[in-house]
Amino acid sequence: MMKKTSTLAISFTLASALAVTGVQASPLAGSKDNTCTSSPVKISSTSATPTSTTTAKSTEAQLAKNKKLVLNMYKDIFNDHELNKASLYIVSNYKQHNPLAADGRQAFVKFFGSYLKQNPNYKSEVKRIIAQNDLVVVHNYVTTGAKDRGSSVVDIFRIKNNKIVEHWDVFQPVPEKSANTNTMFPAKGTPVEVTPLSPSEVQANAKMVRTFYDDLFNKHDVSVINKYIAEDYIQHNPTVPTGREPLNQFASFLQSNKNSSNKIIRVIAEGDIVVLHSWSRMDKNDRGSAVVDIFRVADGKIVEHWDTIQAVPEKSANKNTMF
């Protein structure tokens, strides 16, 4: 089963040769067939009216508030280890999708508190944060000490009434060696906040990325690689060389694995970044992997890609699944 899941991870993270063996569940607190909890904003073809401008500003203010809430939580809880402040950020009936933790704020505090006793130097460095509607995505670099290569962790939080009400995460250790020199994170100096784009541009980016992903991984149409991927594409998956050409070598794998599929659970987009949270399987009997792919788009092409992959475990401490 582990070998099968590993092969699947290859197919659904853009030609990865990743071996999932040894991947642990994230210590950070994060089903049913969910679609994105927040539908994409519908864009009017008419010019902006005073009302629509006011609404846009209100939406931007709420997204900024949601991101500030999450960033403050990272500081107080994940980096300063002040678990007594959990009630400032998390509702009591918090819904948990991390398979190692049970539902509820108190369960999170108990679980993470126990982890901190074993790993007192735990730190989380936020590399990027994006938000859309009631969802906030954080791509962070987690370490437990100076000698730890660390892990790539993507957390997805749902916010309601200025509190975190639900959480998903995907966790992957940083390997010793990589097929490229880009690391699993944004390049040094990249702002944590993404550059804003117009709602219509964000919607177009999200639609393009979703179309590419579905056509490649579910319809197995490899022609979309040259159509949607820039030639100088920057690859951050540690098992794949940078550039577009390595992806074209993926065609034979897709063609010989007709039962493989990648179900997109949710799409979150802001600025030039599009995030896909998906369930990757070789066939209907495979538990598969939870995958978060992060794409950067420029001039109508996918120009950069990061991903984090975690095998779905046989058992979970909650009934919500990783999706």
mmCIF file of N, CA and C in Angstrom, residues 22 58 68 99 103 108 116 135-136 151 159 162 181 190 216 221 225 234 253 266 279 298 305 317 321:
data_model
loop_
_atom_site.group_PDB
_atom_site.id
_atom_site.type_symbol
_atom_site.label_atom_id
_atom_site.label_comp_id
_atom_site.label_asym_id
_atom_site.label_seq_id
_atom_site.Cartn_x
_atom_site.Cartn_y
_atom_site.Cartn_z
ATOM 1 N N GLY A 22 7.792 7.218 5.328
ATOM 2 C CA GLY A 22 8.419 7.948 6.423
ATOM 3 C C GLY A 22 7.774 9.270 6.718
ATOM 4 N N SER A 58 -14.480 46.516 1.663
ATOM 5 C CA SER A 58 -14.911 45.784 2.852
ATOM 6 C C SER A 58 -14.362 44.363 2.841
ATOM 7 N N LYS A 68 -4.429 38.589 9.751
ATOM 8 C CA LYS A 68 -3.808 39.086 10.981
ATOM 9 C C LYS A 68 -4.116 38.168 12.151
ATOM 10 N N PRO A 99 -5.141 14.201 11.176
ATOM 11 C CA PRO A 99 -5.521 12.862 11.631
ATOM 12 C C PRO A 99 -4.960 12.454 12.990
ATOM 13 N N ASP A 103 -11.254 16.485 17.595
ATOM 14 C CA ASP A 103 -11.966 17.752 17.461
ATOM 15 C C ASP A 103 -11.899 18.552 18.755
ATOM 16 N N PHE A 108 -6.865 20.151 20.927
ATOM 17 C CA PHE A 108 -5.694 20.731 20.280
ATOM 18 C C PHE A 108 -4.645 21.152 21.304
ATOM 19 N N LEU A 116 4.985 19.786 22.402
ATOM 20 C CA LEU A 116 5.982 20.784 22.800
ATOM 21 C C LEU A 116 6.880 20.287 23.927
ATOM 22 N N LEU A 135 -11.393 31.563 4.032
ATOM 23 C CA LEU A 135 -10.260 30.652 4.157
ATOM 24 C C LEU A 135 -8.927 31.399 4.153
ATOM 25 N N VAL A 136 -8.000 30.935 4.982
ATOM 26 C CA VAL A 136 -6.640 31.467 5.027
ATOM 27 C C VAL A 136 -5.675 30.299 4.880
ATOM 28 N N SER A 151 10.398 20.785 7.983
ATOM 29 C CA SER A 151 9.298 20.278 7.161
ATOM 30 C C SER A 151 8.559 21.415 6.496
ATOM 31 N N ILE A 159 -12.296 30.741 8.887
ATOM 32 C CA ILE A 159 -12.525 31.782 9.889
ATOM 33 C C ILE A 159 -14.004 32.172 9.918
ATOM 34 N N ASN A 162 -14.205 36.165 13.424
ATOM 35 C CA ASN A 162 -12.846 36.443 13.916
ATOM 36 C C ASN A 162 -12.296 35.339 14.816
ATOM 37 N N THR A 181 17.601 23.395 -7.121
ATOM 38 C CA THR A 181 18.222 24.233 -6.085
ATOM 39 C C THR A 181 17.257 25.274 -5.524
ATOM 40 N N THR A 190 11.199 36.850 -0.768
ATOM 41 C CA THR A 190 9.829 36.900 -1.276
ATOM 42 C C THR A 190 8.893 37.373 -0.168
ATOM 43 N N LEU A 216 -4.958 17.496 -17.025
ATOM 44 C CA LEU A 216 -3.760 16.660 -16.961
ATOM 45 C C LEU A 216 -3.973 15.422 -16.104
ATOM 46 N N ASP A 221 -4.567 14.375 -20.305
ATOM 47 C CA ASP A 221 -4.227 15.082 -21.537
ATOM 48 C C ASP A 221 -2.903 15.817 -21.326
ATOM 49 N N ILE A 225 0.438 20.550 -20.788
ATOM 50 C CA ILE A 225 1.709 20.971 -20.179
ATOM 51 C C ILE A 225 2.315 22.116 -20.975
ATOM 52 N N ILE A 234 9.611 27.383 -12.755
ATOM 53 C CA ILE A 234 10.458 27.159 -11.585
ATOM 54 C C ILE A 234 9.832 26.081 -10.709
ATOM 55 N N PHE A 253 3.816 7.883 -17.789
ATOM 56 C CA PHE A 253 3.240 7.457 -16.512
ATOM 57 C C PHE A 253 1.719 7.613 -16.534
ATOM 58 N N ARG A 266 -10.695 21.869 -2.874
ATOM 59 C CA ARG A 266 -10.925 23.313 -2.766
ATOM 60 C C ARG A 266 -9.840 24.081 -3.504
ATOM 61 N N TRP A 279 -7.196 15.371 -3.349
ATOM 62 C CA TRP A 279 -7.077 13.987 -2.891
ATOM 63 C C TRP A 279 -6.596 13.154 -4.067
ATOM 64 N N ALA A 298 1.714 34.050 -14.189
ATOM 65 C CA ALA A 298 2.097 35.322 -14.797
ATOM 66 C C ALA A 298 1.814 35.268 -16.290
ATOM 67 N N HIS A 305 5.927 26.555 -9.036
ATOM 68 C CA HIS A 305 5.120 25.544 -8.356
ATOM 69 C C HIS A 305 5.798 25.017 -7.096
ATOM 70 N N ALA A 317 -7.657 10.268 14.531
ATOM 71 C CA ALA A 317 -8.188 10.613 15.852
ATOM 72 C C ALA A 317 -9.512 11.350 15.757
ATOM 73 N N THR A 321 -11.772 13.212 8.234
ATOM 74 C CA THR A 321 -10.828 12.942 7.140
ATOM 75 C C THR A 321 -9.912 14.148 6.930
#
